[in-house]
Coordinates of C-alpha atoms in Angstrom, one line a residue:
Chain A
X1 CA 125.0 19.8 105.8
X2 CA 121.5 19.6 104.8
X3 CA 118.4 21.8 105.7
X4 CA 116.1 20.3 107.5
X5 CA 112.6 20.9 106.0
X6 CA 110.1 21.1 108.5
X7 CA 106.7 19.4 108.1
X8 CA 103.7 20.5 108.9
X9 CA 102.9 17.6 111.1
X10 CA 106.3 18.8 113.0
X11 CA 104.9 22.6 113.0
X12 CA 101.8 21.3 114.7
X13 CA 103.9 19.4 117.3
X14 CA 105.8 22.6 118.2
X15 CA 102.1 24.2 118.8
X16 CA 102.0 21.3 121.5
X17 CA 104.9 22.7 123.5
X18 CA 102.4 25.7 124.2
X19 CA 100.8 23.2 126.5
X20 CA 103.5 24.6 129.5
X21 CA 103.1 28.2 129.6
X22 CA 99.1 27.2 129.4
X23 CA 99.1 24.6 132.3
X24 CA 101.6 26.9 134.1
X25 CA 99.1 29.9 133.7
X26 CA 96.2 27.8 134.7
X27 CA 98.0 26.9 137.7
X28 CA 99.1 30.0 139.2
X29 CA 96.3 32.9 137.8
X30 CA 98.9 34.2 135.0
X31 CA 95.7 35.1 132.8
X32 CA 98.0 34.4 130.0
X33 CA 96.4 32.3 128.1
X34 CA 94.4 34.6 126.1
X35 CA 97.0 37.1 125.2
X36 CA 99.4 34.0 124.6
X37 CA 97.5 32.6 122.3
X38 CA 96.2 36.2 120.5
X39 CA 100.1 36.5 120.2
X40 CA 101.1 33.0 118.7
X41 CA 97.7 33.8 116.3
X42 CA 98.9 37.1 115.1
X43 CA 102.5 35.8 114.3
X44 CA 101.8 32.7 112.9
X45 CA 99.4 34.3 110.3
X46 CA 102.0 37.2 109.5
X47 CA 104.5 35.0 108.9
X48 CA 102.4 32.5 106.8
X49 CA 101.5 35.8 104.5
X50 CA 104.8 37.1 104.9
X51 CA 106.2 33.8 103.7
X52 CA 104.1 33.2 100.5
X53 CA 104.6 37.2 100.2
X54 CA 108.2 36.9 99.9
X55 CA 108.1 34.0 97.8
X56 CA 106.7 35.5 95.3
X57 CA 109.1 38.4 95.7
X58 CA 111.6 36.7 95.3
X59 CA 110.6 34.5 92.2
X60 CA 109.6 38.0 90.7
X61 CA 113.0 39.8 91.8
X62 CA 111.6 42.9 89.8
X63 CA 113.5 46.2 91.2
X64 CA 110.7 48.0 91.3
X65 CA 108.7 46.1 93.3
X66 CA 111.4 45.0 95.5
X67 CA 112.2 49.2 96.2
X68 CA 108.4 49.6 96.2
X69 CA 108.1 47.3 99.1
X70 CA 110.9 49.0 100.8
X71 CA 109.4 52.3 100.7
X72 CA 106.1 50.1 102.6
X73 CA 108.1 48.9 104.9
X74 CA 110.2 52.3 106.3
X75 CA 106.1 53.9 105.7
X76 CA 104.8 51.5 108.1
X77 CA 108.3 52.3 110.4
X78 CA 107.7 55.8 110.5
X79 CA 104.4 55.6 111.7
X80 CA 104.9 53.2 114.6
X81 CA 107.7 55.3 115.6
X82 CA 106.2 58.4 115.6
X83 CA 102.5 57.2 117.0
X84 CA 104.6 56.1 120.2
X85 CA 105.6 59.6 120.9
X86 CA 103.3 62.4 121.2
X87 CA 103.9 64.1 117.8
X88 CA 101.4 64.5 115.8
X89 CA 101.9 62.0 112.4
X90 CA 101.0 64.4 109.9
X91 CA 103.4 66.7 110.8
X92 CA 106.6 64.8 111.1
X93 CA 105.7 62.4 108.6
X94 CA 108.1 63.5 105.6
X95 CA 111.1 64.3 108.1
X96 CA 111.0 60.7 109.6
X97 CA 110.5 59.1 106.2
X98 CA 113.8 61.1 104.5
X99 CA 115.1 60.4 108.0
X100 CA 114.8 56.6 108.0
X101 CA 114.9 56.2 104.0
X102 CA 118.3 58.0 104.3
X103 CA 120.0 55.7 106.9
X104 CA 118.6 52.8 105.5
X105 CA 119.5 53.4 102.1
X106 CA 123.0 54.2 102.9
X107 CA 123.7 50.8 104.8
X108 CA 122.0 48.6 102.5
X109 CA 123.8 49.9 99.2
X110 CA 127.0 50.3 101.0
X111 CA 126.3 46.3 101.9
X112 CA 125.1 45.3 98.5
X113 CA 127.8 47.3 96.4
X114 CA 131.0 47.4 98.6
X115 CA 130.6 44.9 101.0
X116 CA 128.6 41.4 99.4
X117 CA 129.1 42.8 96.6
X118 CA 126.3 41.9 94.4
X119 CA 125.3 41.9 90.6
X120 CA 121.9 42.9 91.6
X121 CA 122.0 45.5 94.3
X122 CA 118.2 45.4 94.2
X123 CA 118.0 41.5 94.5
X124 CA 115.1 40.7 96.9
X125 CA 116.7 38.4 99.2
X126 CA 119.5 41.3 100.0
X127 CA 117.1 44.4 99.6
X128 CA 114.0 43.3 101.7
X129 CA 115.6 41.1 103.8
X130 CA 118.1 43.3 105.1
X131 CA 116.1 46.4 104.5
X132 CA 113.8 44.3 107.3
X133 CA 116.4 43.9 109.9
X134 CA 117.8 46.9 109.7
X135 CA 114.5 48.9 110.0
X136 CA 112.8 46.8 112.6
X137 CA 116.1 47.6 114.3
X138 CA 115.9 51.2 114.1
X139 CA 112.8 51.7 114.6
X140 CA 112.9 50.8 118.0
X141 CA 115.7 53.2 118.9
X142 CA 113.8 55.3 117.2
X143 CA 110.6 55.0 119.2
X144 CA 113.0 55.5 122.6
X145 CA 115.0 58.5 121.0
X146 CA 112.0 60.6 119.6
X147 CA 109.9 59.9 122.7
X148 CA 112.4 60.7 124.7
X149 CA 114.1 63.8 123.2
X150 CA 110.8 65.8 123.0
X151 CA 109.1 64.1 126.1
X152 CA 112.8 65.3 128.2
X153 CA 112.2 68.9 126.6
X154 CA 108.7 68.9 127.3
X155 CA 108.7 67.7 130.8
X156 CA 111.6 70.2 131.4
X157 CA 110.2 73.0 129.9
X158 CA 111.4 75.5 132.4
X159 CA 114.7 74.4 132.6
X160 CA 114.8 74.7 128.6
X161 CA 113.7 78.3 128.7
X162 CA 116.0 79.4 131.0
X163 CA 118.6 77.7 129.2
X164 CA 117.8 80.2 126.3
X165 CA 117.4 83.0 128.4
X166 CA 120.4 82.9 129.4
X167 CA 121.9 83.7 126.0
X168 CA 122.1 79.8 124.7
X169 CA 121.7 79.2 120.6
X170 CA 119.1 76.7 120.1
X171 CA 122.0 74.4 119.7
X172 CA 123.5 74.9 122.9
X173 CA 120.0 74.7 124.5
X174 CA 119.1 71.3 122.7
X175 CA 122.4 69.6 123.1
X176 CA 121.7 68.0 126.4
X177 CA 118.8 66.6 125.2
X178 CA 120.1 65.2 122.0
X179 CA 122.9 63.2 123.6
X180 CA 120.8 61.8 125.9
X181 CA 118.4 60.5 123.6
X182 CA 120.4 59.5 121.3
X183 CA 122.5 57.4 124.2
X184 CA 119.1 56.1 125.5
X185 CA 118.3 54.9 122.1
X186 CA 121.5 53.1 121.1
X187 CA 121.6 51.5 124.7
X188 CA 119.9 48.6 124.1
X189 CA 121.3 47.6 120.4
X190 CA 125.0 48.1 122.4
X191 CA 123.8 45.6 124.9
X192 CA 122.6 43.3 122.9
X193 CA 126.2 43.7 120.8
X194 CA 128.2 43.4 123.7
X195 CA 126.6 40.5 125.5
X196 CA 126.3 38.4 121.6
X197 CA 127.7 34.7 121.8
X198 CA 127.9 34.5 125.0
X199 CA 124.2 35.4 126.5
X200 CA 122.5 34.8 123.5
X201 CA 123.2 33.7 119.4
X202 CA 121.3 35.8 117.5
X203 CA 118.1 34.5 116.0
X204 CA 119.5 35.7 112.5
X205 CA 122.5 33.5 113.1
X206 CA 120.6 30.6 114.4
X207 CA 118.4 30.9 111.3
X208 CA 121.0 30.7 108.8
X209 CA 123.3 27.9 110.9
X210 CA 119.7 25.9 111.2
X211 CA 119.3 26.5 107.2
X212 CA 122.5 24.8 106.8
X213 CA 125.3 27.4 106.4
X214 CA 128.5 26.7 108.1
X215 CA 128.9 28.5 111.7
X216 CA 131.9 30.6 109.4
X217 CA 129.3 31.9 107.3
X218 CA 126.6 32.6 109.6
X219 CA 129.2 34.5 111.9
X220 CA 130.7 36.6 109.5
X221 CA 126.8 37.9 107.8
X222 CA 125.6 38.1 111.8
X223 CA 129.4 40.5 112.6
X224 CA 128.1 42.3 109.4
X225 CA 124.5 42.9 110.0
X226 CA 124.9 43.8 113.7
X227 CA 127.6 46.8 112.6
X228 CA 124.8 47.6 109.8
X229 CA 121.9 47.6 112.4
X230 CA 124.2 49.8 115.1
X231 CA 124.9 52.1 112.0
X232 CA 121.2 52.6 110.4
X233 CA 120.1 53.2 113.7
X234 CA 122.4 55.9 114.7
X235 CA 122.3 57.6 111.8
X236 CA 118.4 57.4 111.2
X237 CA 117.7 58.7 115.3
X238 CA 120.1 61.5 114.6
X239 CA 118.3 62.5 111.3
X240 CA 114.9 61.9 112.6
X241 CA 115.8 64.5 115.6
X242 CA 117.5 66.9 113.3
X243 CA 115.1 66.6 110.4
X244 CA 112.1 67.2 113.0
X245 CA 113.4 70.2 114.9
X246 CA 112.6 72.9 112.0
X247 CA 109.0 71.2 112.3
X248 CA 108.6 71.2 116.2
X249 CA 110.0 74.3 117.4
X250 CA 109.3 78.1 116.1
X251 CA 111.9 80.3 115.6
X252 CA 112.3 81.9 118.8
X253 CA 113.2 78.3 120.2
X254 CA 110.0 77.3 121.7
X255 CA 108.0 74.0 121.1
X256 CA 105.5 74.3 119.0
X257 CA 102.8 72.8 121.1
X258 CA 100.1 72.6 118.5
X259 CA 102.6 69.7 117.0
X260 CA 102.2 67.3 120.2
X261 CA 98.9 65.1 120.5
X262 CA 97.2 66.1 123.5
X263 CA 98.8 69.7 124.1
X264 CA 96.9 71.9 122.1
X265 CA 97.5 75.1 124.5
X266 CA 100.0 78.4 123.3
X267 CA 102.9 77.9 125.3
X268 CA 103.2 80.6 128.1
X269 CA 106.8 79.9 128.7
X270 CA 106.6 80.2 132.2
Chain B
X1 CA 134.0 94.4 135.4
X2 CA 133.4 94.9 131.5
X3 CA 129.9 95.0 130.5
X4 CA 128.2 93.7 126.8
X5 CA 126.7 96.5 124.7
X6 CA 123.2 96.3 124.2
X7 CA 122.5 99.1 122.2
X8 CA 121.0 98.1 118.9
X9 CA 122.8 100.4 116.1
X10 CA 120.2 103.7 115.4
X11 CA 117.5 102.7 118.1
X12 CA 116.3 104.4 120.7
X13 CA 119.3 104.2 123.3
X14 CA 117.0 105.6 126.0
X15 CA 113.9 103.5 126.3
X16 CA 114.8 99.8 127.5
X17 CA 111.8 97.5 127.7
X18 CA 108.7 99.1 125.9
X19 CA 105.3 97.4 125.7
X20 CA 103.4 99.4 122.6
X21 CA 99.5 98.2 122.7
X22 CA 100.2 94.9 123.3
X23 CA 97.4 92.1 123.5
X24 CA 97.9 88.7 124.2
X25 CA 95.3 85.8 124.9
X26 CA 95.6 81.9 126.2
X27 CA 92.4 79.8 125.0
X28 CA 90.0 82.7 124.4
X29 CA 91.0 84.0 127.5
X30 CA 92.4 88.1 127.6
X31 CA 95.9 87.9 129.3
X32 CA 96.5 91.3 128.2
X33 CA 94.4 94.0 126.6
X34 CA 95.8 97.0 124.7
X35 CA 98.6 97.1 127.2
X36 CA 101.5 100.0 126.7
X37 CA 104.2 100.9 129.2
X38 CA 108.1 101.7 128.6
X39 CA 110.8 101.0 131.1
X40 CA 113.4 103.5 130.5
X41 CA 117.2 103.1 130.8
X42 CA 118.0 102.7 135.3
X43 CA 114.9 102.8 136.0
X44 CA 113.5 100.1 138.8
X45 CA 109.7 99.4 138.0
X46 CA 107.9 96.9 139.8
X47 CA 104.6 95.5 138.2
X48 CA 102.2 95.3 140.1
X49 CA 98.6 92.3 140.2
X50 CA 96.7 89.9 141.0
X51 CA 98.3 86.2 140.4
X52 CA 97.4 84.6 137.3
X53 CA 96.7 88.0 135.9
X54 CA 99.3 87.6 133.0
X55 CA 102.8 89.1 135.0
X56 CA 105.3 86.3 133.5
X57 CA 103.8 86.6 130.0
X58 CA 105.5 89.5 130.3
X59 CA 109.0 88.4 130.6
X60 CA 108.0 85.9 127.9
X61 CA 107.1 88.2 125.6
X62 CA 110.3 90.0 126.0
X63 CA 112.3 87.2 126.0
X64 CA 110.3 85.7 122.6
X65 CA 108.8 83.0 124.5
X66 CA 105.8 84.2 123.4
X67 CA 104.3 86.6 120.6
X68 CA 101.7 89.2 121.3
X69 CA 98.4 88.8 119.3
X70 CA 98.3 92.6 118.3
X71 CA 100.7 95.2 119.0
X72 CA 104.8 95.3 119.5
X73 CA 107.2 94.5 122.1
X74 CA 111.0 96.0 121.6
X75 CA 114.2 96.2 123.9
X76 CA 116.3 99.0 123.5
X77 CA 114.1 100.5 120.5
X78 CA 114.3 96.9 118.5
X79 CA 111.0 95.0 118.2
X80 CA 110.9 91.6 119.5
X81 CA 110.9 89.4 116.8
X82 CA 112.4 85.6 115.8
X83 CA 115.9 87.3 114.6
X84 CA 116.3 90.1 117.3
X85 CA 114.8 87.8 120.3
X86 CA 118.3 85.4 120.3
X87 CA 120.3 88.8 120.4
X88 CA 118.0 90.5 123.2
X89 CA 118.4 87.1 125.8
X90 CA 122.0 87.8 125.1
X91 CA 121.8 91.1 127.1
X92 CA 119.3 90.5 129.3
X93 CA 119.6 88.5 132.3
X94 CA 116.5 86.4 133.6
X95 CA 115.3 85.0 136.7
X96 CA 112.2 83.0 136.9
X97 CA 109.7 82.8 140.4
X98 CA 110.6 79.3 140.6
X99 CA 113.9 78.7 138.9
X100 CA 114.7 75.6 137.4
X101 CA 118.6 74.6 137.4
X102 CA 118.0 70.9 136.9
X103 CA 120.4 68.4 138.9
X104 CA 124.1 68.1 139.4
X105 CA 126.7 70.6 141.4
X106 CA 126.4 74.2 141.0
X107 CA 130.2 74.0 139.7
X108 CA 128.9 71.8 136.9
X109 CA 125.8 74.4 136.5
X110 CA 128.4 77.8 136.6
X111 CA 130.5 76.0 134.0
X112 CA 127.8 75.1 131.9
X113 CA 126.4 78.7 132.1
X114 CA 129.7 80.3 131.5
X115 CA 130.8 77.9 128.2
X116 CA 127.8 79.4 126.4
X117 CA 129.2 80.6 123.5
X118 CA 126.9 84.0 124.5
X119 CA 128.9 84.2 127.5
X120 CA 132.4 82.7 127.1
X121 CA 133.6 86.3 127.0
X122 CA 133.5 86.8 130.1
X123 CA 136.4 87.4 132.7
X124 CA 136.8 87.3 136.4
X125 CA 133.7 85.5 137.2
X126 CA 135.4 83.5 139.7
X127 CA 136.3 86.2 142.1
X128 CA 133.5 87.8 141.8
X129 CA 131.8 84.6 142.3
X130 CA 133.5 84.0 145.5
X131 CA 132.2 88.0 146.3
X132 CA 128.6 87.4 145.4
X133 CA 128.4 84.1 147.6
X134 CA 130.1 85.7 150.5
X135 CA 127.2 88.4 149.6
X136 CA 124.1 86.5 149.1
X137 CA 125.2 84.8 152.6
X138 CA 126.3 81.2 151.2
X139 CA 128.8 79.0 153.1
X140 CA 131.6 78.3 150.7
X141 CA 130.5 74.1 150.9
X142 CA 127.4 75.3 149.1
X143 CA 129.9 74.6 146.0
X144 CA 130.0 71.1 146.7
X145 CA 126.4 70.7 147.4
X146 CA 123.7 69.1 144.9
X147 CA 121.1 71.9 143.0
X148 CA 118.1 69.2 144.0
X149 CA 119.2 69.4 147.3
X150 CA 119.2 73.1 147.6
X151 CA 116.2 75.2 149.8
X152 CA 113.8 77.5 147.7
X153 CA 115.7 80.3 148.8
X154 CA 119.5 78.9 148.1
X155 CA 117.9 78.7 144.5
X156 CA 116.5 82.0 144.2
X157 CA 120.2 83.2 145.4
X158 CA 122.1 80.9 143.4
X159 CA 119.9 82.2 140.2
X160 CA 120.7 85.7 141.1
X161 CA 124.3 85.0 141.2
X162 CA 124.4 83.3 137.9
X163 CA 122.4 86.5 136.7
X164 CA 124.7 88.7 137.9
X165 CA 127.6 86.8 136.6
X166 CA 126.6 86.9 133.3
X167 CA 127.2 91.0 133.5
X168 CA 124.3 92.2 131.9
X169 CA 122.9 95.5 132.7
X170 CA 119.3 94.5 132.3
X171 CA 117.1 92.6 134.7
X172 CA 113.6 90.9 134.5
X173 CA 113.4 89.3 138.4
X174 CA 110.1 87.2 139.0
X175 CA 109.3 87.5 142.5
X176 CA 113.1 86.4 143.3
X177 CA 112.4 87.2 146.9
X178 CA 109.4 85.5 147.7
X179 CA 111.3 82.4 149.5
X180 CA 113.8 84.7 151.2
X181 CA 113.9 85.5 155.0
X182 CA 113.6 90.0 155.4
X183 CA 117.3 90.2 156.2
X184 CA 118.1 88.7 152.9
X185 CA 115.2 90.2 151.1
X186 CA 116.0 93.7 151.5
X187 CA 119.9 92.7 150.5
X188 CA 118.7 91.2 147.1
X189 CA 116.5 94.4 146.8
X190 CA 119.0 97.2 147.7
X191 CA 121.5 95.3 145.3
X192 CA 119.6 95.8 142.3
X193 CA 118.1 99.2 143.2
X194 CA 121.1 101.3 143.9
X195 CA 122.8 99.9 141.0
X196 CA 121.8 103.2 139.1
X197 CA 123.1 101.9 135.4
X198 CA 121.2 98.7 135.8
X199 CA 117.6 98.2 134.2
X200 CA 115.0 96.4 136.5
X201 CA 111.3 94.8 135.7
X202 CA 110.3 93.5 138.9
X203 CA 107.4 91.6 139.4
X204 CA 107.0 91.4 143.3
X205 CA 104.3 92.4 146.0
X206 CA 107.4 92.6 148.4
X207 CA 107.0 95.8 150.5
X208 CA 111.0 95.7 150.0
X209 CA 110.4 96.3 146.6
X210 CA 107.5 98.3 146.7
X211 CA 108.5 101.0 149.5
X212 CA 111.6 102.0 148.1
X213 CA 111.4 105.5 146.9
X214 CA 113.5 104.9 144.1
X215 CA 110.8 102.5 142.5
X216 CA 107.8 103.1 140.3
X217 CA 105.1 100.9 140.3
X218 CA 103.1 99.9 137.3
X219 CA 99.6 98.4 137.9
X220 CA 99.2 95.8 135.6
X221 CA 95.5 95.4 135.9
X222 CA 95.1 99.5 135.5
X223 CA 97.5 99.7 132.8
X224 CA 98.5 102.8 134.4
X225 CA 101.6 104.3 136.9
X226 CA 101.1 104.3 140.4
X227 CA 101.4 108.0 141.5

């Protein structure tokens, strides 16, 4: 089977079937049409830059700059994950970039060498493209782990000190915490795993079917990259937590408040 | 009923809790200035001020919550600092004006409390549990009963209990009484008090507290003993 290129004349006829949600939003108040259309803007020009980006990745295939992107790309991660908790950036920054580096490194060459395997480990279409997935994957159980591990202590701050004074290591008195954030963040990527085929075929999946590969092949790379997405983000949530703890607590246990955005204040502990 | 040591090898075996020019400020704002007391071994002191005047910082400097800007803390002649403080909540037993258990049973809670790897020594903690409910004046279906669901007071007795269970011989008990009704106040009170091997830092304006002979009082805002 043959891809089927699109035109642009057929790109600007999908624009048209904007025309619903925009008559629909007209209709009934939605007030969607401006953050509809702010939306469709953004992506479209991201992709269109992404697109002649990757091109010319691709045609360059140099390892260096294929890694070099990488790096960009977990960068960027880190600091969307981390700006949606309350941590301060600057002082997490080099534990969540070992943190996701780590995770993602592992899954990608463990893809590239054992799994594919490839000639080029570092090829482009491998390296980024996977690299993308599996980050834009794990950072957002990321964002829900880290938010929720140090927002949970926070919040229960009481609870957490009582926990210690009653003789817990700082193990003990974290555990709780851990698991549930690490639960919370995996929840999702398990639902979407779980519920695959039937709910929904995954947009990688429709990609590569609608690009011409047998249903086979599509199957058996979406099977792989879901276990490599469920994987990288496991492993980087539970490194990002681990690898932040010597940063965000003292050595008595505490929380370091001075770490958090907006909670400048010594903790009192009580 | 076997207790932990708490003896630190070569310290002071007689003073308990000592407070050795301690200062301690929140935003700019003196909490405590130059402030030195020493609670010796079975000896019941109650501290004694105004609310907001710094009491719990107290606790939380000797627990290593906090650090004092100037001047030492130390618990049975060791100083407070970020090795000793895991050691010293081993052997001290805490209870906070208004506890926090979180959610779930109170069997779920005790067995949480007791699995602590500080704590998994202990024996015979479920008869004496089933002593200190009968006690602290709790029907035996308090077991089966939700910790969100329990009254002010249930708390305050249910986070004695655990304190006692944990068979410490030092106490820091933050107004543990306030939600009680007298009957039960001056049972919680006389428990600790004639308990002549246990230490007590009480922070309380309870007259049960306060007009027992056997107490001294410490005026926090004085910095000095209460004759």
């Amino acid at each position: 089977m043959e891809t089927v290129d699109l035109s642009l004349v057929s790109l600007v006829l999908t624009f048209l079937l904007l025309a619903l949600p925009v008559v629909l939003s007209l209709k009934f108040g939605f007030g969607l049409i401006k953050p509809l259309f702010y939306a469709v803007g953004r992506m479209t020009v991201q992709l269109i830059l992404i697109g002649i980006f990757l091109k010319y990745l691709f045609l360059w295939n140099n390892t260096w700059i294929n890694l070099l992107w990488l790096l960009i790309m977990i960068t960027v991660a880190v600091f969307t994950a981390v700006r949606s908790s309350a941590i301060k950036i600057s002082k997490v920054f080099i534990p969540g970039f070992l943190s996701f580096s780590i995770a993602t490194f592992i899954v990608i060459f463990y893809l590239n060498i054992v799994v594919i395997p490839l000639d080029n480990i570092f090829d482009a279409r491998y390296l980024i493209v996977l690299g993308g997935m599996l980050l834009g994957n794990s950072l957002r159980g990321n964002i829900v782990g880290i938010s929720t591990f140090y927002e949970n202590i926070r919040k229960d701050a009481k609870k957490y000190l009582y926990v210690l004074s009653l003789g817990a290591s700082h193990y003990e008195a974290l555990l709780p915490y851990f698991r549930e954030s690490v639960q919370l963040a995996l929840k999702p990527t398990l639902a979407a795993m779980a519920t695959m085929g039937i709910v929904a075929l995954p947009g990688m999946m429709t990609g590569v079917i609608l690009g011409g590969a047998s249903p086979e092949v599509a199957i058996k790379y979406q099977i792989m990259i879901m276990i490599a997405i469920v994987v990288s983000t496991i492993t980087s949530v539970v490194l990002t937590i681990l690898m932040t703890l010597r940063v965000c607590f003292n050595r008595y246990g505490v929380l370091r408040r001075e770490v958090f955005v907006e909670l400048k204040n010594k903790s009192n502990g009580s | 009923m076997t207790y932990q040591s708490f003896d630190f090898p070569g310290k002071n075996k007689n003073s308990m809790i000592k407070f050795d020019h301690v200062h301690l400020a929140f935003n700019g704002k003196k909490i405590l200035n130059d402030l030195s007391f020493e609670v010796k071994r079975g000896e019941k002191v109650v501290v004694l001020a105004r609310s907001g005047s710094g009491k719990s910082s107290l606790f939380s400097l000797v627990l290593g919550f906090l650090e004092p800007d100037e001047g030492q803390v130390s618990f049975a002649g060791q100083p407070v600092d970020e090795k000793s403080a895991w050691e010293i909540r081993e052997k001290i037993a805490y209870i906070d004006q208004d506890v926090s258990l979180g959610d779930g049973k109170i069997p779920d809670l005790l067995d949480f409390v007791l699995k602590l790897k500080a704590n998994i020594h202990l024996d015979n903690t479920r008869a004496q549990l089933q002593e200190l409910l009968e006690y602290f004046e709790f029907d035996q279906e308090v077991l089966t009963k939700d910790i969100e669901n329990l009254s002010g007071g249930e708390r305050q007795r249910l986070a004695i209990i655990i304190a006692v269970l944990l068979q410490r011989k030092v106490f820091l008990l933050d107004e543990v009484t306030s939600a009680l009704d007298k009957q039960l106040k001056k049972k919680v009170a006389d428990f600790f008090i004639t308990r002549k091997d246990w230490t007590c830092l009480v922070i309380s304006h309870d007259p049960v507290w306060l007009e027992n002979p056997a107490v001294k009082i410490f005026n926090l805002e004085e910095g000095k003993w209460k004759p």
